[in-house]
mmCIF file of C-alpha atoms and ligand atoms in Angstrom:
data_model
loop_
_atom_site.group_PDB
_atom_site.id
_atom_site.type_symbol
_atom_site.label_atom_id
_atom_site.label_comp_id
_atom_site.label_asym_id
_atom_site.label_seq_id
_atom_site.Cartn_x
_atom_site.Cartn_y
_atom_site.Cartn_z
ATOM 1 C CA MET A 1 -9.569 35.625 -6.227
ATOM 2 C CA ARG A 2 -8.086 39.245 -7.339
ATOM 3 C CA ILE A 3 -10.523 42.256 -7.299
ATOM 4 C CA ASP A 4 -9.677 45.572 -8.939
ATOM 5 C CA ILE A 5 -11.949 48.420 -7.944
ATOM 6 C CA ILE A 6 -12.269 51.975 -9.821
ATOM 7 C CA SER A 7 -13.626 54.437 -8.293
ATOM 8 C CA ILE A 8 -13.316 58.467 -7.738
ATOM 9 C CA PHE A 9 -14.041 57.626 -4.188
ATOM 10 C CA PRO A 10 -11.435 54.823 -3.061
ATOM 11 C CA GLU A 11 -12.203 55.717 0.816
ATOM 12 C CA PHE A 12 -15.407 54.439 0.185
ATOM 13 C CA PHE A 13 -13.926 50.890 0.375
ATOM 14 C CA ASP A 14 -12.255 51.329 3.471
ATOM 15 C CA VAL A 15 -14.836 49.043 5.077
ATOM 16 C CA LEU A 16 -13.667 46.124 2.684
ATOM 17 C CA ASP A 17 -11.100 45.495 5.855
ATOM 18 C CA LEU A 18 -13.823 44.582 8.277
ATOM 19 C CA SER A 19 -15.861 41.571 9.076
ATOM 20 C CA LEU A 20 -15.644 38.785 6.887
ATOM 21 C CA ILE A 21 -14.379 40.221 3.699
ATOM 22 C CA GLY A 22 -11.787 41.442 5.782
ATOM 23 C CA LYS A 23 -10.913 38.267 7.314
ATOM 24 C CA ALA A 24 -10.485 36.479 4.051
ATOM 25 C CA ARG A 25 -8.206 39.537 2.658
ATOM 26 C CA HIS A 26 -5.834 38.571 5.536
ATOM 27 C CA LYS A 27 -6.249 35.059 4.958
ATOM 28 C CA GLY A 28 -5.053 35.645 1.479
ATOM 29 C CA LEU A 29 -8.634 34.130 -0.141
ATOM 30 C CA LEU A 30 -9.181 37.421 -1.495
ATOM 31 C CA GLU A 31 -6.914 40.235 -2.705
ATOM 32 C CA ILE A 32 -8.365 43.596 -3.279
ATOM 33 C CA HIS A 33 -7.064 47.126 -4.434
ATOM 34 C CA VAL A 34 -8.992 50.370 -5.192
ATOM 35 C CA HIS A 35 -7.564 52.332 -7.528
ATOM 36 C CA ASP A 36 -8.387 56.325 -8.064
ATOM 37 C CA LEU A 37 -9.202 57.138 -11.621
ATOM 38 C CA ARG A 38 -8.173 60.728 -11.270
ATOM 39 C CA ASP A 39 -4.855 58.893 -11.491
ATOM 40 C CA GLN A 40 -5.440 58.253 -15.050
ATOM 41 C CA THR A 41 -6.089 62.078 -15.699
ATOM 42 C CA THR A 42 -3.606 64.906 -17.842
ATOM 43 C CA ASP A 43 -4.888 68.113 -16.434
ATOM 44 C CA ARG A 44 -4.335 70.349 -13.296
ATOM 45 C CA HIS A 45 -7.788 69.939 -12.145
ATOM 46 C CA ARG A 46 -7.666 66.080 -12.409
ATOM 47 C CA THR A 47 -11.313 66.256 -14.555
ATOM 48 C CA VAL A 48 -13.354 63.254 -14.792
ATOM 49 C CA ASP A 49 -16.251 64.640 -16.475
ATOM 50 C CA ASP A 50 -17.707 66.974 -19.091
ATOM 51 C CA THR A 51 -21.194 68.259 -20.407
ATOM 52 C CA PRO A 52 -23.443 65.586 -22.200
ATOM 53 C CA TYR A 53 -23.203 65.923 -26.266
ATOM 54 C CA GLY A 54 -27.013 66.546 -27.059
ATOM 55 C CA GLY A 55 -27.643 68.130 -24.015
ATOM 56 C CA GLY A 56 -29.244 67.753 -20.918
ATOM 57 C CA ALA A 57 -28.962 67.564 -17.021
ATOM 58 C CA GLY A 58 -25.712 66.859 -15.779
ATOM 59 C CA MET A 59 -22.559 65.254 -16.699
ATOM 60 C CA VAL A 60 -21.164 62.339 -18.225
ATOM 61 C CA MET A 61 -18.113 60.589 -17.439
ATOM 62 C CA LYS A 62 -15.148 60.888 -20.094
ATOM 63 C CA PRO A 63 -13.590 58.016 -21.605
ATOM 64 C CA GLU A 64 -9.940 58.121 -21.863
ATOM 65 C CA PRO A 65 -9.590 57.941 -17.839
ATOM 66 C CA TRP A 66 -11.404 54.787 -18.264
ATOM 67 C CA ALA A 67 -9.657 53.356 -21.070
ATOM 68 C CA ARG A 68 -6.492 54.064 -19.129
ATOM 69 C CA ALA A 69 -7.577 52.572 -15.674
ATOM 70 C CA LEU A 70 -8.942 49.699 -17.319
ATOM 71 C CA GLU A 71 -6.151 48.941 -19.738
ATOM 72 C CA GLU A 72 -3.708 49.554 -16.502
ATOM 73 C CA VAL A 73 -5.382 46.818 -14.273
ATOM 74 C CA ALA A 74 -6.389 44.024 -17.157
ATOM 75 C CA SER A 75 -2.455 44.443 -18.258
ATOM 76 C CA HIS A 76 -1.263 43.780 -14.724
ATOM 77 C CA GLY A 77 -4.063 40.806 -14.313
ATOM 78 C CA LYS A 78 -3.001 39.125 -17.367
ATOM 79 C CA HIS A 79 0.965 39.980 -16.279
ATOM 80 C CA LEU A 80 -0.079 37.713 -12.836
ATOM 81 C CA GLY A 81 -1.593 35.011 -14.597
ATOM 82 C CA TYR A 82 -5.231 35.555 -14.761
ATOM 83 C CA GLY A 83 -7.318 34.178 -17.219
ATOM 84 C CA THR A 84 -9.777 36.753 -19.093
ATOM 85 C CA PRO A 85 -10.720 39.290 -16.164
ATOM 86 C CA HIS A 86 -14.497 39.968 -15.780
ATOM 87 C CA LEU A 87 -15.835 43.779 -15.808
ATOM 88 C CA VAL A 88 -19.020 44.184 -13.656
ATOM 89 C CA ILE A 89 -19.946 48.002 -14.405
ATOM 90 C CA PRO A 90 -22.766 48.612 -11.938
ATOM 91 C CA THR A 91 -25.695 50.679 -13.468
ATOM 92 C CA PRO A 92 -29.491 50.695 -12.531
ATOM 93 C CA SER A 93 -30.157 50.597 -16.539
ATOM 94 C CA GLY A 94 -27.923 46.818 -16.192
ATOM 95 C CA GLU A 95 -29.239 43.481 -15.666
ATOM 96 C CA VAL A 96 -30.834 42.845 -12.360
ATOM 97 C CA PHE A 97 -27.901 41.139 -10.183
ATOM 98 C CA ALA A 98 -29.316 38.206 -8.046
ATOM 99 C CA GLN A 99 -27.833 34.971 -6.049
ATOM 100 C CA PRO A 100 -27.101 33.311 -10.093
ATOM 101 C CA THR A 101 -25.167 36.264 -10.743
ATOM 102 C CA ALA A 102 -23.181 36.228 -7.524
ATOM 103 C CA ALA A 103 -22.324 32.317 -8.010
ATOM 104 C CA ALA A 104 -21.381 32.907 -11.964
ATOM 105 C CA LEU A 105 -19.000 35.935 -10.708
ATOM 106 C CA ALA A 106 -17.510 33.891 -7.530
ATOM 107 C CA ASP A 107 -16.010 31.490 -10.126
ATOM 108 C CA CYS A 108 -14.206 34.208 -11.640
ATOM 109 C CA GLU A 109 -10.036 34.395 -10.453
ATOM 110 C CA HIS A 110 -10.217 38.206 -11.705
ATOM 111 C CA LEU A 111 -13.308 40.730 -11.239
ATOM 112 C CA VAL A 112 -12.770 44.476 -11.983
ATOM 113 C CA PHE A 113 -15.459 46.893 -11.117
ATOM 114 C CA ALA A 114 -16.042 50.267 -12.557
ATOM 115 C CA CYS A 115 -17.687 53.057 -10.665
ATOM 116 C CA GLY A 116 -19.104 55.419 -12.004
ATOM 117 C CA ARG A 117 -20.513 58.480 -11.051
ATOM 118 C CA TYR A 118 -22.783 61.539 -12.688
ATOM 119 C CA GLU A 119 -24.843 60.504 -15.279
ATOM 120 C CA GLY A 120 -22.455 57.913 -16.412
ATOM 121 C CA ILE A 121 -19.964 56.596 -18.459
ATOM 122 C CA ASP A 122 -19.179 57.828 -22.011
ATOM 123 C CA GLU A 123 -21.209 54.618 -23.790
ATOM 124 C CA ARG A 124 -18.478 53.616 -25.970
ATOM 125 C CA VAL A 125 -15.837 52.485 -22.972
ATOM 126 C CA PHE A 126 -18.398 49.625 -23.053
ATOM 127 C CA ALA A 127 -17.701 48.217 -26.443
ATOM 128 C CA TRP A 128 -14.419 48.960 -26.393
ATOM 129 C CA ALA A 129 -13.638 47.174 -23.054
ATOM 130 C CA GLU A 130 -15.277 44.109 -24.841
ATOM 131 C CA GLU A 131 -12.160 43.774 -26.709
ATOM 132 C CA LEU A 132 -9.906 42.997 -22.953
ATOM 133 C CA PHE A 133 -12.757 42.360 -20.493
ATOM 134 C CA GLU A 134 -16.242 40.089 -20.119
ATOM 135 C CA VAL A 135 -18.147 42.861 -19.165
ATOM 136 C CA HIS A 136 -21.157 42.927 -17.490
ATOM 137 C CA LEU A 137 -24.003 45.518 -16.530
ATOM 138 C CA VAL A 138 -25.278 45.273 -13.344
ATOM 139 C CA SER A 139 -27.767 46.695 -11.302
ATOM 140 C CA LEU A 140 -28.973 46.367 -7.794
ATOM 141 C CA GLY A 141 -32.464 46.769 -8.534
ATOM 142 C CA ASP A 142 -35.421 49.474 -9.732
ATOM 143 C CA TYR A 143 -34.233 52.408 -7.812
ATOM 144 C CA VAL A 144 -31.137 55.206 -8.200
ATOM 145 C CA LEU A 145 -27.916 55.380 -6.104
ATOM 146 C CA ASN A 146 -25.619 58.760 -6.654
ATOM 147 C CA GLY A 147 -22.891 56.300 -8.311
ATOM 148 C CA GLY A 148 -21.664 52.434 -8.274
ATOM 149 C CA GLU A 149 -20.172 52.582 -4.919
ATOM 150 C CA VAL A 150 -22.280 51.283 -2.950
ATOM 151 C CA ALA A 151 -23.561 48.554 -5.555
ATOM 152 C CA THR A 152 -19.783 47.364 -5.953
ATOM 153 C CA LEU A 153 -19.842 47.194 -2.157
ATOM 154 C CA ALA A 154 -22.983 44.986 -1.787
ATOM 155 C CA MET A 155 -21.903 42.860 -4.854
ATOM 156 C CA ILE A 156 -18.369 42.190 -3.239
ATOM 157 C CA GLU A 157 -19.979 40.953 -0.328
ATOM 158 C CA ALA A 158 -22.320 38.869 -1.646
ATOM 159 C CA ILE A 159 -19.820 37.344 -4.188
ATOM 160 C CA GLY A 160 -17.155 37.161 -1.407
ATOM 161 C CA ARG A 161 -19.064 34.970 1.051
ATOM 162 C CA LEU A 162 -19.450 32.280 -1.495
ATOM 163 C CA ILE A 163 -15.653 31.641 -1.986
ATOM 164 C CA PRO A 164 -14.718 28.977 -0.267
ATOM 165 C CA GLY A 165 -13.123 29.514 3.346
ATOM 166 C CA VAL A 166 -14.417 33.115 3.648
ATOM 167 C CA VAL A 167 -17.888 31.862 5.778
ATOM 168 C CA GLY A 168 -16.964 29.695 8.465
ATOM 169 C CA ASN A 169 -20.129 26.863 8.302
ATOM 170 C CA PRO A 170 -20.312 26.566 4.611
ATOM 171 C CA ALA A 171 -23.959 24.826 5.398
ATOM 172 C CA SER A 172 -25.039 28.309 6.715
ATOM 173 C CA LEU A 173 -24.503 29.020 2.732
ATOM 174 C CA VAL A 174 -27.416 26.383 1.596
ATOM 175 C CA GLU A 175 -29.980 26.680 4.273
ATOM 176 C CA GLU A 176 -30.260 30.699 3.512
ATOM 177 C CA SER A 177 -32.931 32.903 1.442
ATOM 178 C CA HIS A 178 -32.464 32.692 -2.303
ATOM 179 C CA SER A 179 -30.155 29.525 -2.071
ATOM 180 C CA ASP A 180 -32.932 27.850 -3.661
ATOM 181 C CA GLY A 181 -35.833 29.956 -5.297
ATOM 182 C CA LEU A 182 -37.352 30.747 -1.283
ATOM 183 C CA LEU A 183 -37.153 33.022 1.183
ATOM 184 C CA GLU A 184 -35.665 31.797 4.518
ATOM 185 C CA TYR A 185 -38.239 30.148 7.063
ATOM 186 C CA PRO A 186 -38.086 32.129 10.961
ATOM 187 C CA VAL A 187 -35.481 31.486 12.652
ATOM 188 C CA TYR A 188 -35.664 31.685 17.472
ATOM 189 C CA THR A 189 -33.299 31.185 19.818
ATOM 190 C CA LYS A 190 -33.279 30.766 23.505
ATOM 191 C CA PRO A 191 -35.362 31.652 25.742
ATOM 192 C CA ALA A 192 -38.476 29.533 24.624
ATOM 193 C CA THR A 193 -40.838 32.105 25.826
ATOM 194 C CA TRP A 194 -40.014 35.636 25.148
ATOM 195 C CA ARG A 195 -42.387 38.744 26.796
ATOM 196 C CA GLY A 196 -44.998 36.741 26.151
ATOM 197 C CA ARG A 197 -44.209 35.028 22.785
ATOM 198 C CA GLU A 198 -43.583 31.326 22.444
ATOM 199 C CA VAL A 199 -41.216 29.875 19.738
ATOM 200 C CA PRO A 200 -43.251 27.200 17.540
ATOM 201 C CA GLU A 201 -44.328 24.004 19.640
ATOM 202 C CA VAL A 202 -42.862 21.979 16.612
ATOM 203 C CA LEU A 203 -38.962 23.254 16.937
ATOM 204 C CA LEU A 204 -39.258 21.802 20.743
ATOM 205 C CA SER A 205 -39.960 18.710 19.714
ATOM 206 C CA GLY A 206 -36.632 17.039 18.736
ATOM 207 C CA ASP A 207 -38.558 15.776 16.008
ATOM 208 C CA HIS A 208 -36.379 16.320 13.072
ATOM 209 C CA GLY A 209 -38.520 15.506 10.035
ATOM 210 C CA LYS A 210 -41.482 17.529 11.430
ATOM 211 C CA VAL A 211 -39.249 20.346 12.060
ATOM 212 C CA ASP A 212 -37.850 20.328 8.059
ATOM 213 C CA ALA A 213 -41.529 20.210 6.769
ATOM 214 C CA TRP A 214 -42.332 22.812 9.280
ATOM 215 C CA ARG A 215 -39.347 25.240 8.255
ATOM 216 C CA LEU A 216 -40.335 24.212 4.254
ATOM 217 C CA ALA A 217 -44.171 24.997 4.692
ATOM 218 C CA GLN A 218 -42.636 28.662 6.290
ATOM 219 C CA ALA A 219 -40.655 29.222 3.393
ATOM 220 C CA GLU A 220 -42.957 28.620 1.189
ATOM 221 C CA GLU A 221 -46.137 30.693 2.548
ATOM 222 C CA ARG A 222 -43.418 33.477 3.076
ATOM 223 C CA THR A 223 -42.165 33.419 -0.555
ATOM 224 C CA LYS A 224 -45.878 33.365 -1.706
ATOM 225 C CA SER A 225 -47.038 36.316 0.665
ATOM 226 C CA ARG A 226 -43.864 38.655 0.234
ATOM 227 C CA ARG A 227 -42.192 37.724 -2.998
ATOM 228 C CA PRO A 228 -45.633 36.869 -5.364
ATOM 229 C CA ASP A 229 -42.680 37.352 -8.476
ATOM 230 C CA LEU A 230 -40.107 34.209 -7.401
ATOM 231 C CA TRP A 231 -43.511 31.855 -6.268
ATOM 232 C CA LYS A 232 -44.702 32.314 -9.556
ATOM 233 C CA THR A 233 -41.029 31.479 -11.217
ATOM 234 C CA ARG A 234 -40.558 28.432 -8.730
ATOM 235 C CA LYS A 235 -43.933 27.167 -9.592
ATOM 236 C CA ASP A 236 -43.463 27.763 -13.252
ATOM 237 C CA LEU A 237 -40.464 25.715 -12.976
ATOM 238 C CA ALA A 238 -41.849 23.000 -11.225
HETATM 239 CL CL1 6GU B 1 -25.548 48.919 -9.672
HETATM 240 N N1 6GU B 1 -26.145 51.510 -9.512
HETATM 241 C C1 6GU B 1 -26.585 53.237 -9.498
HETATM 242 N N2 6GU B 1 -25.938 53.676 -9.165
HETATM 243 N N3 6GU B 1 -27.937 52.765 -9.061
HETATM 244 C C2 6GU B 1 -28.614 51.663 -8.835
HETATM 245 C C3 6GU B 1 -27.946 50.663 -8.688
HETATM 246 C C4 6GU B 1 -26.696 50.593 -9.889
HETATM 247 N N4 6GU B 1 -28.782 49.037 -8.637
HETATM 248 C C5 6GU B 1 -29.926 50.120 -8.207
HETATM 249 N N5 6GU B 1 -29.854 51.578 -8.340
#
């Protein structure tokens, strides 16, 4: 997979050299390129924002630097032989990003992340971009970040770990929270008694059938109490 990231803070993405994602890049499973939006400006101050039409607080990102940056990455991807690129625009007014979103994006050959700042990007850019990309406006949840950079890092981690070969043991992808609409069951390691607290007896029994049943019951109990929204969806589907 190839990922292009466009941002006015390219240094934000230095952390993508670390850990599993860093290793995946090293192994050639994942290619990530970061672009400075300001390289697409033509004025002396490298201006990317301007005041909003209609008035109001804050600034809006100008459309032209975005169009140039997006054209450049789309045309480069096409030149390299990738299929239609998918453009992900992190925004609190997007659709909520969840595990199925990560799984769908993990199947794409070419992803582009457009990190907005300030009050957002001129709305006309989104419809314009539909001519070159499949466009996804995506939110991490109901809270506000200062820009798309941190959201992009979170999404790249969620997507990247689903690419075959990135996570060492593929079985760990199957058992974790959200892979089946349930939160993950509680886990324990040695010692069996720690500061007066015991590991649940069933986990020491060696009876795999009983262990599986206990884990499922724990996952269900947890989902019911911590995430009644997920629990309801699961019951409605059943
Ligand atoms: Cl994707 N972007 C921003 N700026 N804020 C957010 C978000 C995204 N998701 C939740 N809050």
